Amino acid sequence: MPRALVFVVAIFASLGISTRGSAADRATAQPNILFIAIDDLNDWVGHMGGHPLAKTPCLDALAARGTTFTNAHCQAPLCNASRVSLLTGLRPSTTGIHGLAPSFRNVPQFADRVTLPQYFHEHGYRTAGDGKIFHSGTRSGGKKEPSDFQEHGNHGGVGSKPPARLVTSPPLSHPLVDWGVWPPDNNDTVKGDFIVANWAVDQIKASPQDKPFFIAAGFFLPHVPCYATQQWFDLYPDDDSVLPEILESDRDDTPRFSWYLHWRLPEPRLTPIRDANQWRNLVRSYLASISFVDAQVGRLLAALEESGHTGDTIVVVWSDHGFHLGEKAITGKNTLWERSTRVPLIFAGPGVAPAQQCGRPVELLDLYPTLVELAGLPPRDGLEGESLVPLLHDATASRTRPAITTHGQGNHSVRSERWRYIRYADGSEELYDHDTDPNEWQNLAGRPEHAALIAEHATWLPMIDTPSAPGSAHRVLSYDPTTDIAVWEGTPITRTDPVPMTDSTTTNDPPRSK
């Protein structure tokens, strides 16, 4: 058995709930919160079934004593926009923050917004955070601004990096777009996420017994560069069985506008990845990174158990968005399809029913009001999400609203329990039936028999659709319907332009229709 798996199994075995210092004796007036963010993690988690080979025993153990939302979706398929939405309780279509910048603190009407950790601090919680919580770590206002947490670390990110890029073909200009085995000596202690876990473990162990805590740990992997040590690669076969299922003609029935959302990104399309014989390496690197991060989550859960806090702590695990590994002919995020919007969302602890899977459509926007209610805090006015507490008690409870994902003004996805409806800024549409087509291979939007269904889903499109805030245009599309011209980072795009295959090369694929 690979050494990494032995380590994970040992953590897994330690996660049973003991009666040491019984939960009834130790419970504070309000539960503790352990808030765990994982960057770029799609549904390749064991119990979620997104990938048949995914090994995540620690997340699976947490899910066994809590509730997993199997139809949870981000508000934006990009780090900053997604995290701003979750932590402020506002939609990107409300704030206009659609890109990797700016901070909402730089948007005058939202500059004084009380974030989730700040709200808990205002109500008596000791707050501590490290790693990637906001896009700039623990700081909602950027790297030079004060942290939103009382106590914070300055760790996280990639950690140790190789002296030169591991992947040299296809040629990729962005330094983060790389993957493979690193470091070569199986030393995980130099990884940024290992150090974040160390810090969070210490915070859990040092927490005073007379005051509830809100401890946040933000893990960087499986974000690129997907570097993992060999022991985690050994969990996955070096053959094509690791590759996701794809349809070669998958983009033939998608609108031309669907390309615009990821027009010229550093993440390469599938074609050059496959031509360079790097597809399997990328997928294995992503899976290995997931298993490594799973073990770091296990270390936090073991620390809760050792400190006697398992019974009085609400644990929530979430990812800011998903990630394509060749599906829809691309890698990366920045789309409104299932692979990019669907995220793991797991709750466990007091007030949460165990061993539940809930298929109702829910949003990351719902975390703020849910945690406030679970903690017994006064309701927070002005939140655009909806508490998930009824579903945490009973996964079959009713839920009328769908999940909405936005990527730039005018581009929205509406995900109900069965259907995904997408409308782009030029009015083009997609519709997928997840009962019969979970891979979203067949766009049904042009069929007359679905007109009423599309109209029903369209009623959920955001009524407020704010243009990009100043500084928010990076990697975000703008569109002028009067001229039918899209603009990507200041460069006009016409419908005859060839689709870029990476940030530096293009292919002469025929233009897609509207």
Short mmCIF file of C-alpha atoms in Angstrom, two decimals:
data_model
loop_
_atom_site.label_atom_id
_atom_site.label_comp_id
_atom_site.label_asym_id
_atom_site.label_seq_id
_atom_site.Cartn_x
_atom_site.Cartn_y
_atom_site.Cartn_z
CA MET A 1 0.00 0.00 0.00
CA PRO A 2 1.46 3.44 -0.92
CA ARG A 3 2.78 5.38 2.06
CA ALA A 4 0.37 8.26 1.40
CA LEU A 5 -2.61 5.93 1.55
CA VAL A 6 -1.38 4.42 4.82
CA PHE A 7 -1.19 7.95 6.24
CA VAL A 8 -4.69 8.79 5.02
CA VAL A 9 -6.14 5.56 6.38
CA ALA A 10 -4.61 6.38 9.77
CA ILE A 11 -6.31 9.78 9.74
CA PHE A 12 -9.57 8.18 8.58
CA ALA A 13 -9.46 5.78 11.54
CA SER A 14 -9.08 8.67 13.97
CA LEU A 15 -12.23 10.52 12.93
CA GLY A 16 -14.84 8.69 14.99
CA ILE A 17 -16.65 10.86 17.50
CA SER A 18 -15.50 10.06 21.00
CA THR A 19 -17.18 10.94 24.29
CA ARG A 20 -13.98 12.33 25.79
CA GLY A 21 -15.07 15.45 27.68
CA SER A 22 -18.55 14.78 26.33
CA ALA A 23 -20.04 17.20 23.82
CA ALA A 24 -22.80 18.07 26.30
CA ASP A 25 -20.22 19.11 28.89
CA ARG A 26 -18.00 20.94 26.44
CA ALA A 27 -20.62 22.62 24.26
CA THR A 28 -20.52 26.39 24.44
CA ALA A 29 -23.60 28.56 24.14
CA GLN A 30 -22.69 28.80 20.46
CA PRO A 31 -20.97 26.14 18.35
CA ASN A 32 -17.48 26.59 16.97
CA ILE A 33 -17.02 26.93 13.20
CA LEU A 34 -14.28 25.22 11.18
CA PHE A 35 -14.43 26.80 7.73
CA ILE A 36 -12.44 24.91 5.08
CA ALA A 37 -11.98 26.26 1.54
CA ILE A 38 -10.43 24.21 -1.27
CA ASP A 39 -9.47 26.02 -4.47
CA ASP A 40 -10.57 24.75 -7.91
CA LEU A 41 -12.02 21.49 -6.57
CA ASN A 42 -14.75 20.05 -8.78
CA ASP A 43 -16.89 17.02 -7.87
CA TRP A 44 -13.99 14.56 -8.08
CA VAL A 45 -14.59 13.58 -4.46
CA GLY A 46 -15.12 9.94 -3.55
CA HIS A 47 -18.65 10.00 -2.16
CA MET A 48 -19.82 12.52 -4.79
CA GLY A 49 -18.97 10.15 -7.62
CA GLY A 50 -17.54 12.75 -9.99
CA HIS A 51 -14.56 10.53 -10.79
CA PRO A 52 -14.63 6.77 -10.18
CA LEU A 53 -11.01 6.62 -9.00
CA ALA A 54 -10.96 9.69 -6.72
CA LYS A 55 -9.60 8.84 -3.27
CA THR A 56 -10.77 11.23 -0.56
CA PRO A 57 -11.31 9.13 2.60
CA CYS A 58 -11.19 12.10 4.97
CA LEU A 59 -13.84 14.11 3.13
CA ASP A 60 -15.89 10.92 2.81
CA ALA A 61 -15.65 10.33 6.56
CA LEU A 62 -16.80 13.89 7.23
CA ALA A 63 -19.73 13.42 4.85
CA ALA A 64 -20.73 10.22 6.65
CA ARG A 65 -21.42 12.21 9.80
CA GLY A 66 -22.99 15.18 8.03
CA THR A 67 -24.81 16.40 4.94
CA THR A 68 -23.41 16.72 1.42
CA PHE A 69 -25.11 18.96 -1.12
CA THR A 70 -24.68 17.11 -4.40
CA ASN A 71 -26.19 19.93 -6.46
CA ALA A 72 -24.26 22.90 -5.02
CA HIS A 73 -23.00 25.64 -7.33
CA CYS A 74 -20.75 28.68 -7.19
CA GLN A 75 -21.94 32.21 -7.95
CA ALA A 76 -19.04 32.82 -10.33
CA PRO A 77 -16.56 30.41 -11.97
CA LEU A 78 -13.52 32.48 -11.01
CA CYS A 79 -11.71 32.78 -7.68
CA ASN A 80 -12.09 36.41 -6.65
CA ALA A 81 -15.66 36.87 -7.88
CA SER A 82 -16.80 33.63 -6.23
CA ARG A 83 -15.14 34.32 -2.88
CA VAL A 84 -16.33 37.93 -2.72
CA SER A 85 -19.88 36.69 -3.26
CA LEU A 86 -19.73 33.98 -0.59
CA LEU A 87 -18.04 36.16 2.03
CA THR A 88 -20.19 39.27 1.49
CA GLY A 89 -23.48 37.48 0.80
CA LEU A 90 -24.02 39.38 -2.46
CA ARG A 91 -24.24 38.16 -6.05
CA PRO A 92 -21.65 39.18 -8.67
CA SER A 93 -24.54 40.62 -10.65
CA THR A 94 -25.18 42.93 -7.67
CA THR A 95 -21.60 44.05 -6.98
CA GLY A 96 -20.25 44.03 -10.52
CA ILE A 97 -17.19 42.10 -9.34
CA HIS A 98 -16.77 39.57 -12.11
CA GLY A 99 -12.99 39.20 -12.40
CA LEU A 100 -9.82 38.56 -10.42
CA ALA A 101 -9.99 42.18 -9.26
CA PRO A 102 -10.90 44.47 -7.60
CA SER A 103 -11.58 44.00 -3.94
CA PHE A 104 -15.15 44.97 -3.07
CA ARG A 105 -13.52 47.39 -0.60
CA ASN A 106 -12.60 49.46 -3.66
CA VAL A 107 -16.23 49.71 -4.81
CA PRO A 108 -17.68 52.67 -2.86
CA GLN A 109 -21.19 51.32 -2.26
CA PHE A 110 -19.81 48.07 -0.81
CA ALA A 111 -16.62 49.29 0.87
CA ASP A 112 -18.06 48.98 4.40
CA ARG A 113 -19.65 45.59 3.86
CA VAL A 114 -19.35 43.31 6.91
CA THR A 115 -17.90 40.00 5.81
CA LEU A 116 -18.75 36.60 7.24
CA PRO A 117 -15.77 36.36 9.63
CA GLN A 118 -16.28 39.96 10.72
CA TYR A 119 -19.91 39.26 11.56
CA PHE A 120 -18.90 36.33 13.75
CA HIS A 121 -16.27 38.47 15.47
CA GLU A 122 -18.88 41.15 16.15
CA HIS A 123 -20.92 38.51 17.96
CA GLY A 124 -18.29 37.20 20.31
CA TYR A 125 -16.33 34.70 18.27
CA ARG A 126 -12.56 34.42 18.22
CA THR A 127 -11.74 34.47 14.50
CA ALA A 128 -8.55 33.10 12.98
CA GLY A 129 -7.70 32.36 9.37
CA ASP A 130 -4.87 31.31 7.11
CA GLY A 131 -4.40 30.41 3.47
CA LYS A 132 -6.68 31.34 0.59
CA ILE A 133 -10.01 32.48 2.02
CA PHE A 134 -10.43 35.67 0.06
CA HIS A 135 -8.54 35.87 -3.22
CA SER A 136 -5.86 37.74 -1.25
CA GLY A 137 -5.66 35.29 1.63
CA THR A 138 -7.34 36.52 4.80
CA ARG A 139 -7.64 40.11 3.56
CA SER A 140 -10.79 41.27 1.80
CA GLY A 141 -9.12 44.54 0.85
CA GLY A 142 -5.97 43.25 -0.80
CA LYS A 143 -2.53 42.16 0.33
CA LYS A 144 -1.65 45.44 2.06
CA GLU A 145 -4.96 45.83 3.89
CA PRO A 146 -5.81 44.55 7.39
CA SER A 147 -7.00 40.98 7.75
CA ASP A 148 -10.71 40.27 8.21
CA PHE A 149 -9.69 37.90 11.02
CA GLN A 150 -8.51 38.76 14.52
CA GLU A 151 -5.62 36.37 14.13
CA HIS A 152 -4.19 35.32 10.83
CA GLY A 153 -1.30 33.51 9.21
CA ASN A 154 0.53 34.51 6.07
CA HIS A 155 0.97 31.05 4.62
CA GLY A 156 -0.47 29.16 1.70
CA GLY A 157 -0.05 29.11 -2.03
CA VAL A 158 2.14 26.74 -3.96
CA GLY A 159 4.97 26.35 -1.48
CA SER A 160 8.09 24.74 -2.90
CA LYS A 161 8.41 25.15 -6.66
CA PRO A 162 10.73 23.43 -9.15
CA PRO A 163 13.60 25.53 -10.54
CA ALA A 164 12.10 25.28 -14.04
CA ARG A 165 8.71 24.46 -15.52
CA LEU A 166 7.95 20.73 -15.50
CA VAL A 167 5.71 20.90 -18.58
CA THR A 168 7.41 22.41 -21.62
CA SER A 169 5.01 21.22 -24.32
CA PRO A 170 2.59 22.69 -25.18
CA PRO A 171 4.28 26.08 -24.74
CA LEU A 172 2.47 27.95 -21.97
CA SER A 173 3.44 31.45 -20.91
CA HIS A 174 1.72 31.72 -17.51
CA PRO A 175 4.00 30.53 -14.67
CA LEU A 176 1.12 28.91 -12.75
CA VAL A 177 0.06 26.64 -15.61
CA ASP A 178 2.23 23.63 -14.81
CA TRP A 179 1.85 20.20 -13.22
CA GLY A 180 3.69 17.05 -12.25
CA VAL A 181 5.69 15.41 -9.44
CA TRP A 182 7.28 17.93 -7.05
CA PRO A 183 9.19 17.86 -4.79
CA PRO A 184 10.89 14.61 -5.82
CA ASP A 185 11.71 13.44 -2.27
CA ASN A 186 8.10 12.91 -1.04
CA ASN A 187 8.54 15.82 1.38
CA ASP A 188 5.07 17.30 1.82
CA THR A 189 6.12 19.60 4.65
CA VAL A 190 7.33 22.21 2.13
CA LYS A 191 3.89 22.44 0.53
CA GLY A 192 1.93 25.61 1.24
CA ASP A 193 -1.21 23.65 2.13
CA PHE A 194 0.67 21.48 4.62
CA ILE A 195 1.86 24.64 6.37
CA VAL A 196 -1.68 26.10 6.40
CA ALA A 197 -2.91 22.87 7.99
CA ASN A 198 -0.14 23.11 10.61
CA TRP A 199 -1.25 26.63 11.49
CA ALA A 200 -4.92 25.70 11.69
CA VAL A 201 -4.18 22.64 13.84
CA ASP A 202 -2.28 24.86 16.27
CA GLN A 203 -5.19 27.30 16.37
CA ILE A 204 -7.64 24.51 17.16
CA LYS A 205 -5.46 23.15 19.95
CA ALA A 206 -4.89 26.61 21.46
CA SER A 207 -8.53 27.67 21.44
CA PRO A 208 -9.87 28.76 24.82
CA GLN A 209 -12.70 26.66 26.18
CA ASP A 210 -14.83 29.64 27.25
CA LYS A 211 -15.16 31.32 23.84
CA PRO A 212 -16.38 29.91 20.52
CA PHE A 213 -14.01 30.02 17.58
CA PHE A 214 -14.34 30.61 13.85
CA ILE A 215 -11.22 29.09 12.30
CA ALA A 216 -10.76 29.24 8.52
CA ALA A 217 -8.23 27.26 6.50
CA GLY A 218 -7.90 27.94 2.78
CA PHE A 219 -6.14 25.29 0.72
CA PHE A 220 -4.57 26.19 -2.63
CA LEU A 221 -4.51 22.81 -4.38
CA PRO A 222 -5.76 21.42 -6.74
CA HIS A 223 -5.32 24.87 -8.32
CA VAL A 224 -2.52 24.98 -10.87
CA PRO A 225 0.37 24.45 -10.64
CA CYS A 226 -0.75 20.93 -9.70
CA TYR A 227 2.44 19.79 -7.96
CA ALA A 228 2.16 16.72 -5.76
CA THR A 229 4.73 14.28 -4.43
CA GLN A 230 5.10 10.81 -5.90
CA GLN A 231 3.30 9.10 -3.03
CA TRP A 232 0.03 10.79 -4.08
CA PHE A 233 0.55 9.99 -7.75
CA ASP A 234 0.97 6.35 -6.76
CA LEU A 235 -2.70 6.27 -5.75
CA TYR A 236 -3.72 6.57 -9.41
CA PRO A 237 -2.84 4.32 -12.36
CA ASP A 238 -0.59 5.73 -15.05
CA ASP A 239 -2.97 4.79 -17.84
CA ASP A 240 -5.96 6.23 -19.65
CA SER A 241 -8.43 4.89 -17.09
CA VAL A 242 -7.94 8.16 -15.20
CA LEU A 243 -9.21 10.30 -18.08
CA PRO A 244 -12.71 11.82 -17.89
CA GLU A 245 -15.31 10.79 -20.41
CA ILE A 246 -15.65 13.29 -23.24
CA LEU A 247 -17.59 13.71 -26.47
CA GLU A 248 -15.39 14.79 -29.38
CA SER A 249 -18.22 16.80 -30.97
CA ASP A 250 -19.30 18.33 -27.66
CA ARG A 251 -19.01 21.95 -28.79
CA ASP A 252 -20.80 21.51 -32.10
CA ASP A 253 -24.18 22.52 -30.65
CA THR A 254 -22.96 25.23 -28.27
CA PRO A 255 -23.23 28.93 -29.23
CA ARG A 256 -20.20 30.76 -30.53
CA PHE A 257 -20.58 33.00 -27.47
CA SER A 258 -19.74 30.06 -25.20
CA TRP A 259 -16.13 30.35 -26.38
CA TYR A 260 -15.97 34.02 -25.44
CA LEU A 261 -16.15 33.38 -21.68
CA HIS A 262 -12.73 31.71 -21.82
CA TRP A 263 -11.44 33.37 -24.97
CA ARG A 264 -7.74 33.88 -24.29
CA LEU A 265 -6.86 32.29 -20.97
CA PRO A 266 -3.56 30.71 -19.92
CA GLU A 267 -5.26 27.33 -19.46
CA PRO A 268 -4.89 25.41 -22.75
CA ARG A 269 -7.62 23.74 -24.75
CA LEU A 270 -7.75 19.96 -24.87
CA THR A 271 -6.28 19.70 -28.37
CA PRO A 272 -2.74 20.97 -27.60
CA ILE A 273 -2.74 19.11 -24.29
CA ARG A 274 -3.55 15.86 -26.03
CA ASP A 275 -1.15 16.53 -28.91
CA ALA A 276 1.65 17.01 -26.38
CA ASN A 277 0.73 13.76 -24.58
CA GLN A 278 0.04 15.73 -21.39
CA TRP A 279 -3.65 15.02 -20.80
CA ARG A 280 -3.11 11.97 -18.60
CA ASN A 281 -0.31 13.74 -16.70
CA LEU A 282 -2.56 16.74 -15.99
CA VAL A 283 -5.46 14.57 -14.82
CA ARG A 284 -3.23 12.44 -12.56
CA SER A 285 -1.65 15.61 -11.15
CA TYR A 286 -5.10 17.00 -10.38
CA LEU A 287 -6.24 13.77 -8.71
CA ALA A 288 -3.00 13.46 -6.74
CA SER A 289 -3.38 17.05 -5.54
CA ILE A 290 -6.95 16.33 -4.41
CA SER A 291 -5.84 13.34 -2.33
CA PHE A 292 -3.04 15.38 -0.76
CA VAL A 293 -5.47 18.14 0.24
CA ASP A 294 -7.92 15.54 1.53
CA ALA A 295 -5.21 14.39 3.93
CA GLN A 296 -4.74 17.98 5.14
CA VAL A 297 -8.48 18.19 5.83
CA GLY A 298 -8.08 14.95 7.77
CA ARG A 299 -5.37 16.53 9.91
CA LEU A 300 -7.79 19.34 10.88
CA LEU A 301 -10.55 16.87 11.72
CA ALA A 302 -8.13 14.80 13.80
CA ALA A 303 -7.10 17.95 15.68
CA LEU A 304 -10.77 18.66 16.44
CA GLU A 305 -11.14 15.17 17.83
CA GLU A 306 -7.96 15.32 19.89
CA SER A 307 -8.99 18.64 21.41
CA GLY A 308 -12.45 17.36 22.27
CA HIS A 309 -14.18 19.80 19.89
CA THR A 310 -15.73 17.41 17.38
CA GLY A 311 -19.08 17.44 19.17
CA ASP A 312 -19.37 21.22 19.46
CA THR A 313 -17.97 22.34 16.10
CA ILE A 314 -19.76 22.89 12.81
CA VAL A 315 -17.44 21.92 9.98
CA VAL A 316 -18.14 23.24 6.49
CA VAL A 317 -16.05 22.35 3.43
CA TRP A 318 -16.51 24.18 0.15
CA SER A 319 -14.75 24.94 -3.11
CA ASP A 320 -14.92 28.27 -4.92
CA HIS A 321 -15.74 26.68 -8.31
CA GLY A 322 -15.14 23.57 -10.37
CA PHE A 323 -12.57 22.76 -13.06
CA HIS A 324 -12.55 21.24 -16.56
CA LEU A 325 -10.02 18.52 -17.34
CA GLY A 326 -10.81 18.15 -21.03
CA GLU A 327 -14.61 18.19 -20.89
CA LYS A 328 -16.13 20.62 -23.39
CA ALA A 329 -12.68 20.65 -25.10
CA ILE A 330 -11.01 22.86 -22.47
CA THR A 331 -9.09 22.87 -19.21
CA GLY A 332 -9.71 25.36 -16.43
CA LYS A 333 -12.86 27.10 -15.21
CA ASN A 334 -14.55 30.27 -16.56
CA THR A 335 -17.62 28.52 -17.98
CA LEU A 336 -21.29 28.20 -17.08
CA TRP A 337 -21.39 24.40 -17.46
CA GLU A 338 -21.69 21.80 -14.72
CA ARG A 339 -18.00 20.93 -14.57
CA SER A 340 -17.14 24.56 -13.79
CA THR A 341 -20.06 25.55 -11.53
CA ARG A 342 -20.66 22.42 -9.43
CA VAL A 343 -18.72 22.33 -6.17
CA PRO A 344 -18.42 20.13 -3.09
CA LEU A 345 -20.34 21.48 -0.11
CA ILE A 346 -20.31 19.45 3.12
CA PHE A 347 -21.65 20.36 6.57
CA ALA A 348 -21.20 18.32 9.74
CA GLY A 349 -21.68 19.00 13.44
CA PRO A 350 -24.41 20.21 15.78
CA GLY A 351 -27.71 20.84 14.02
CA VAL A 352 -26.74 18.79 10.94
CA ALA A 353 -28.30 15.40 10.19
CA PRO A 354 -25.72 12.67 9.52
CA ALA A 355 -25.25 10.56 6.39
CA GLN A 356 -27.43 12.78 4.19
CA GLN A 357 -27.05 13.63 0.52
CA CYS A 358 -29.23 16.48 -0.68
CA GLY A 359 -29.94 16.96 -4.38
CA ARG A 360 -31.73 20.29 -4.08
CA PRO A 361 -30.00 23.11 -6.03
CA VAL A 362 -28.10 25.31 -3.57
CA GLU A 363 -25.54 28.10 -3.83
CA LEU A 364 -22.33 29.14 -2.10
CA LEU A 365 -24.21 32.37 -1.44
CA ASP A 366 -26.23 30.36 1.08
CA LEU A 367 -23.28 29.75 3.42
CA TYR A 368 -23.43 33.15 5.13
CA PRO A 369 -27.08 32.93 6.30
CA THR A 370 -26.73 29.21 7.05
CA LEU A 371 -23.78 29.60 9.40
CA VAL A 372 -25.40 32.60 11.07
CA GLU A 373 -28.52 30.55 11.80
CA LEU A 374 -26.63 27.43 12.90
CA ALA A 375 -24.61 29.53 15.33
CA GLY A 376 -27.74 31.15 16.77
CA LEU A 377 -26.61 34.66 15.82
CA PRO A 378 -29.03 37.49 15.02
CA PRO A 379 -30.19 37.29 11.39
CA ARG A 380 -28.01 39.35 9.06
CA ASP A 381 -29.96 41.83 6.92
CA GLY A 382 -29.20 42.28 3.26
CA LEU A 383 -28.00 38.80 2.41
CA GLU A 384 -29.00 37.45 -0.99
CA GLY A 385 -28.60 33.79 -0.08
CA GLU A 386 -31.08 31.55 1.70
CA SER A 387 -30.37 29.50 4.81
CA LEU A 388 -29.84 25.79 4.22
CA VAL A 389 -30.77 24.84 7.79
CA PRO A 390 -34.10 23.20 6.79
CA LEU A 391 -32.19 20.96 4.36
CA LEU A 392 -29.51 20.22 6.94
CA HIS A 393 -32.28 18.85 9.16
CA ASP A 394 -34.08 17.04 6.33
CA ALA A 395 -32.53 16.66 2.87
CA THR A 396 -35.99 16.25 1.33
CA ALA A 397 -37.29 19.61 2.57
CA SER A 398 -38.66 21.87 -0.14
CA ARG A 399 -36.47 24.39 -1.94
CA THR A 400 -38.07 26.57 -4.59
CA ARG A 401 -35.17 28.61 -5.89
CA PRO A 402 -32.51 27.33 -8.32
CA ALA A 403 -28.78 28.04 -8.23
CA ILE A 404 -27.56 31.00 -10.29
CA THR A 405 -24.02 31.34 -11.65
CA THR A 406 -22.84 34.52 -13.39
CA HIS A 407 -19.70 35.16 -15.44
CA GLY A 408 -19.65 38.76 -16.59
CA GLN A 409 -22.63 40.99 -17.22
CA GLY A 410 -25.34 39.24 -19.18
CA ASN A 411 -24.01 35.69 -18.87
CA HIS A 412 -25.94 33.51 -16.44
CA SER A 413 -26.70 29.88 -15.70
CA VAL A 414 -29.84 28.72 -13.91
CA ARG A 415 -29.48 25.24 -12.38
CA SER A 416 -32.65 23.61 -11.10
CA GLU A 417 -32.95 20.09 -9.75
CA ARG A 418 -33.19 18.57 -13.23
CA TRP A 419 -32.20 21.26 -15.73
CA ARG A 420 -29.44 23.69 -16.57
CA TYR A 421 -30.41 26.78 -18.57
CA ILE A 422 -27.75 29.19 -19.86
CA ARG A 423 -28.30 32.57 -21.46
CA TYR A 424 -25.37 34.52 -22.85
CA ALA A 425 -25.11 38.28 -23.27
CA ASP A 426 -25.94 38.06 -26.98
CA GLY A 427 -29.17 36.17 -26.22
CA SER A 428 -27.94 32.73 -27.28
CA GLU A 429 -29.03 29.86 -25.07
CA GLU A 430 -28.31 26.33 -23.89
CA LEU A 431 -30.53 23.84 -22.07
CA TYR A 432 -29.50 20.47 -20.62
CA ASP A 433 -31.55 17.69 -19.04
CA HIS A 434 -29.53 16.17 -16.20
CA ASP A 435 -31.89 13.24 -15.85
CA THR A 436 -30.89 11.94 -19.27
CA ASP A 437 -27.70 13.88 -20.03
CA PRO A 438 -25.54 14.42 -16.92
CA ASN A 439 -22.51 15.26 -19.11
CA GLU A 440 -24.39 18.12 -20.80
CA TRP A 441 -23.64 16.77 -24.27
CA GLN A 442 -26.95 17.63 -25.95
CA ASN A 443 -28.10 21.24 -26.08
CA LEU A 444 -31.92 21.21 -26.17
CA ALA A 445 -32.44 24.97 -26.31
CA GLY A 446 -33.55 25.04 -29.93
CA ARG A 447 -36.41 22.58 -29.51
CA PRO A 448 -39.90 24.14 -29.50
CA GLU A 449 -41.21 21.67 -26.94
CA HIS A 450 -38.88 23.21 -24.33
CA ALA A 451 -39.92 26.83 -24.86
CA ALA A 452 -42.12 26.95 -21.75
CA LEU A 453 -39.41 25.33 -19.64
CA ILE A 454 -36.86 27.88 -20.85
CA ALA A 455 -39.27 30.72 -20.10
CA GLU A 456 -39.79 29.39 -16.59
CA HIS A 457 -36.05 29.17 -15.90
CA ALA A 458 -35.49 32.62 -17.43
CA THR A 459 -37.68 34.17 -14.72
CA TRP A 460 -34.81 33.44 -12.30
CA LEU A 461 -32.22 35.43 -14.22
CA PRO A 462 -30.91 38.27 -12.01
CA MET A 463 -33.07 41.39 -12.17
CA ILE A 464 -30.01 43.43 -11.21
CA ASP A 465 -27.19 42.87 -13.70
CA THR A 466 -24.43 45.31 -12.85
CA PRO A 467 -21.64 46.04 -15.34
CA SER A 468 -18.12 45.12 -14.31
CA ALA A 469 -16.83 47.31 -11.50
CA PRO A 470 -13.79 49.45 -12.39
CA GLY A 471 -10.78 47.17 -12.41
CA SER A 472 -12.90 44.05 -12.77
CA ALA A 473 -12.44 43.56 -16.49
CA HIS A 474 -9.38 41.30 -16.25
CA ARG A 475 -10.27 38.00 -17.90
CA VAL A 476 -13.88 39.09 -18.18
CA LEU A 477 -15.79 39.66 -21.36
CA SER A 478 -17.83 42.74 -22.21
CA TYR A 479 -20.36 42.83 -25.04
CA ASP A 480 -22.06 45.56 -27.03
CA PRO A 481 -25.35 44.21 -28.46
CA THR A 482 -25.75 47.19 -30.80
CA THR A 483 -22.60 46.26 -32.71
CA ASP A 484 -22.52 42.53 -31.85
CA ILE A 485 -18.89 42.91 -30.83
CA ALA A 486 -17.42 41.33 -27.73
CA VAL A 487 -14.34 42.80 -26.08
CA TRP A 488 -11.81 40.66 -24.26
CA GLU A 489 -9.32 42.68 -22.19
CA GLY A 490 -9.71 45.62 -24.55
CA THR A 491 -9.43 43.60 -27.77
CA PRO A 492 -12.56 43.34 -29.97
CA ILE A 493 -13.67 39.84 -30.97
CA THR A 494 -15.70 39.21 -34.10
CA ARG A 495 -17.50 36.01 -35.03
CA THR A 496 -14.92 35.24 -37.70
CA ASP A 497 -11.93 35.31 -35.34
CA PRO A 498 -10.34 31.87 -34.81
CA VAL A 499 -10.75 30.38 -31.37
CA PRO A 500 -7.52 30.68 -29.31
CA MET A 501 -6.13 27.35 -28.16
CA THR A 502 -3.95 28.88 -25.41
CA ASP A 503 -2.94 32.38 -24.45
CA SER A 504 -0.40 32.43 -27.27
CA THR A 505 -1.65 30.18 -30.10
CA THR A 506 -4.83 29.86 -32.13
CA THR A 507 -6.55 27.35 -34.32
CA ASN A 508 -8.54 28.01 -37.46
CA ASP A 509 -11.63 26.21 -36.24
CA PRO A 510 -14.71 27.39 -38.14
CA PRO A 511 -16.72 30.05 -36.30
CA ARG A 512 -19.66 28.75 -34.32
CA SER A 513 -23.12 30.03 -35.07
CA LYS A 514 -25.09 32.13 -32.61
#
